[in-house]
Structure formats: structure tokens, C-alpha cells
């Protein structure tokens, strides 16, 4: 069975994409959130990034040809912006840490 033939993989990919889209849409109103709302948003983004990191690791560890092609496509796409997948995760984490830091300064 191929990597993408797995119903579990398909469901997780679908859920991850939907959750990410919802968070990005919600993030458009981040400036209007109160302090607790901002904390919740940051926490949800951190959880999303953890889920995404785990999902991508599954691709990397899979011996399935299509999974490996997906990893290579991601590397190529990010490479066009001069970024590796690891750097992408580090930048996102840095952004979330900066958001938390700014939130702590607000009282």
C-alpha cells in the first residue's frame, strides 16, 4: 500500500490543511484579539506547527516513492525562496516566540 493510499494519512492531511486554513483566516483578526485570545491563538499555532512537523517527518521516513517526491517538491518550492524545511519551521517558531514576547510586554 502506498503512503497516500492510507486512509489515516489522507484524513490527517485533510484535517491539517483545514485547521491551518482556519487558523490563518482567524489570524487576520489577531490585532483585534484581547490578551487571552492572543494567547489561545499562539498556542493553537504552536500545536499546528507540531502536528505539521510530525506529518512531514512521516513523509521523510517513508520509503514510498510518492512520499519522497512530496518531500523533494517541498524542498524545491521552499528553495525558490532560499529556505529549507528546517529553516521554515525555525522561522515560524521564531515568529511565535516574538509574538509571545510582545504579548508579555502588554499588561
mmCIF file of C-alpha atoms in Angstrom:
data_model
loop_
_atom_site.group_PDB
_atom_site.id
_atom_site.type_symbol
_atom_site.label_atom_id
_atom_site.label_comp_id
_atom_site.label_asym_id
_atom_site.label_seq_id
_atom_site.Cartn_x
_atom_site.Cartn_y
_atom_site.Cartn_z
ATOM 1 C CA UNK A 1 0.000 0.000 0.000
ATOM 2 C CA UNK A 2 1.301 3.440 -0.925
ATOM 3 C CA UNK A 3 1.745 6.220 1.588
ATOM 4 C CA UNK A 4 -1.142 8.240 0.175
ATOM 5 C CA UNK A 5 -3.406 5.183 -0.023
ATOM 6 C CA UNK A 6 -3.650 5.125 3.756
ATOM 7 C CA UNK A 7 -6.980 6.449 4.971
ATOM 8 C CA UNK A 8 -5.263 7.677 8.142
ATOM 9 C CA UNK A 9 -2.742 9.704 6.119
ATOM 10 C CA UNK A 10 -5.488 11.137 3.925
ATOM 11 C CA UNK A 11 -7.618 12.103 6.920
ATOM 12 C CA UNK A 12 -4.713 13.698 8.780
ATOM 13 C CA UNK A 13 -3.647 15.649 5.687
ATOM 14 C CA UNK A 14 -7.202 16.884 5.166
ATOM 15 C CA UNK A 15 -7.625 17.833 8.827
ATOM 16 C CA UNK A 16 -4.230 19.528 8.979
ATOM 17 C CA UNK A 17 -4.998 21.588 5.870
ATOM 18 C CA UNK A 18 -8.462 22.595 7.130
ATOM 19 C CA UNK A 19 -7.159 23.500 10.589
ATOM 20 C CA UNK A 20 -4.307 25.511 9.080
ATOM 21 C CA UNK A 21 -6.654 27.413 6.756
ATOM 22 C CA UNK A 22 -8.981 28.198 9.675
ATOM 23 C CA UNK A 23 -6.113 29.469 11.826
ATOM 24 C CA UNK A 24 -4.714 31.633 9.037
ATOM 25 C CA UNK A 25 -8.160 33.125 8.444
ATOM 26 C CA UNK A 26 -8.603 33.706 12.168
ATOM 27 C CA UNK A 27 -5.115 35.230 12.377
ATOM 28 C CA UNK A 28 -6.252 38.037 10.119
ATOM 29 C CA UNK A 29 -8.039 39.438 13.160
ATOM 30 C CA UNK A 30 -5.142 38.866 15.582
ATOM 31 C CA UNK A 31 -4.766 42.606 16.276
ATOM 32 C CA UNK A 32 -8.372 42.742 17.491
ATOM 33 C CA UNK A 33 -7.955 39.875 19.978
ATOM 34 C CA UNK A 34 -7.769 40.563 23.680
ATOM 35 C CA UNK A 35 -4.752 39.241 25.607
ATOM 36 C CA UNK A 36 -6.315 35.825 26.295
ATOM 37 C CA UNK A 37 -7.420 35.488 22.684
ATOM 38 C CA UNK A 38 -3.873 36.169 21.517
ATOM 39 C CA UNK A 39 -2.525 33.560 23.957
ATOM 40 C CA UNK A 40 -5.002 30.998 22.631
ATOM 41 C CA UNK A 41 -4.131 31.806 19.019
ATOM 42 C CA UNK A 42 -0.393 31.433 19.661
ATOM 43 C CA UNK A 43 -0.970 28.151 21.493
ATOM 44 C CA UNK A 44 -3.074 26.803 18.638
ATOM 45 C CA UNK A 45 -0.437 27.843 16.083
ATOM 46 C CA UNK A 46 2.269 26.080 18.115
ATOM 47 C CA UNK A 47 0.163 22.916 18.233
ATOM 48 C CA UNK A 48 -0.444 23.183 14.475
ATOM 49 C CA UNK A 49 3.279 23.504 13.775
ATOM 50 C CA UNK A 50 3.979 20.440 15.944
ATOM 51 C CA UNK A 51 1.384 18.439 14.013
ATOM 52 C CA UNK A 52 2.801 19.646 10.702
ATOM 53 C CA UNK A 53 6.356 18.803 11.750
ATOM 54 C CA UNK A 54 5.299 15.252 12.703
ATOM 55 C CA UNK A 55 3.360 14.834 9.476
ATOM 56 C CA UNK A 56 6.361 15.941 7.416
ATOM 57 C CA UNK A 57 8.635 13.570 9.350
ATOM 58 C CA UNK A 58 6.330 10.714 8.326
ATOM 59 C CA UNK A 59 6.911 11.686 4.705
ATOM 60 C CA UNK A 60 10.667 11.819 5.212
ATOM 61 C CA UNK A 61 10.783 8.411 6.892
ATOM 62 C CA UNK A 62 8.537 6.706 4.378
ATOM 63 C CA UNK A 63 10.123 4.612 1.669
ATOM 64 C CA UNK A 64 7.124 5.267 -0.578
ATOM 65 C CA UNK A 65 8.154 6.928 -3.843
ATOM 66 C CA UNK A 66 5.286 9.457 -3.793
ATOM 67 C CA UNK A 67 6.064 10.452 -0.220
ATOM 68 C CA UNK A 68 9.691 11.032 -1.164
ATOM 69 C CA UNK A 69 8.613 13.054 -4.206
ATOM 70 C CA UNK A 70 6.416 15.203 -1.970
ATOM 71 C CA UNK A 71 9.379 15.919 0.305
ATOM 72 C CA UNK A 72 11.525 16.835 -2.697
ATOM 73 C CA UNK A 73 8.797 19.101 -4.096
ATOM 74 C CA UNK A 74 8.540 20.912 -0.772
ATOM 75 C CA UNK A 75 12.310 21.352 -0.653
ATOM 76 C CA UNK A 76 12.288 22.685 -4.214
ATOM 77 C CA UNK A 77 9.430 25.095 -3.563
ATOM 78 C CA UNK A 78 10.994 26.419 -0.361
ATOM 79 C CA UNK A 79 14.386 26.522 -2.062
ATOM 80 C CA UNK A 80 12.989 29.028 -4.541
ATOM 81 C CA UNK A 81 12.669 31.366 -1.568
ATOM 82 C CA UNK A 82 16.100 30.410 -0.231
ATOM 83 C CA UNK A 83 14.643 28.435 2.684
ATOM 84 C CA UNK A 84 14.936 24.813 3.790
ATOM 85 C CA UNK A 85 12.082 22.990 5.563
ATOM 86 C CA UNK A 86 14.066 23.206 8.810
ATOM 87 C CA UNK A 87 14.517 26.955 8.367
ATOM 88 C CA UNK A 88 10.793 27.310 7.670
ATOM 89 C CA UNK A 89 9.970 25.659 10.999
ATOM 90 C CA UNK A 90 12.622 27.723 12.793
ATOM 91 C CA UNK A 91 11.274 30.959 11.314
ATOM 92 C CA UNK A 92 7.724 30.091 12.294
ATOM 93 C CA UNK A 93 8.850 29.202 15.807
ATOM 94 C CA UNK A 94 10.799 32.473 15.999
ATOM 95 C CA UNK A 95 7.712 34.405 14.914
ATOM 96 C CA UNK A 96 5.575 32.702 17.562
ATOM 97 C CA UNK A 97 8.221 33.387 20.237
ATOM 98 C CA UNK A 98 8.293 37.057 19.205
ATOM 99 C CA UNK A 99 4.505 37.187 19.402
ATOM 100 C CA UNK A 100 4.626 35.697 22.912
ATOM 101 C CA UNK A 101 7.322 38.163 23.950
ATOM 102 C CA UNK A 102 5.296 41.128 22.701
ATOM 103 C CA UNK A 103 2.229 39.779 24.472
ATOM 104 C CA UNK A 104 4.123 39.553 27.782
ATOM 105 C CA UNK A 105 5.132 43.214 27.458
ATOM 106 C CA UNK A 106 1.459 44.193 27.288
ATOM 107 C CA UNK A 107 -0.160 44.483 30.667
#
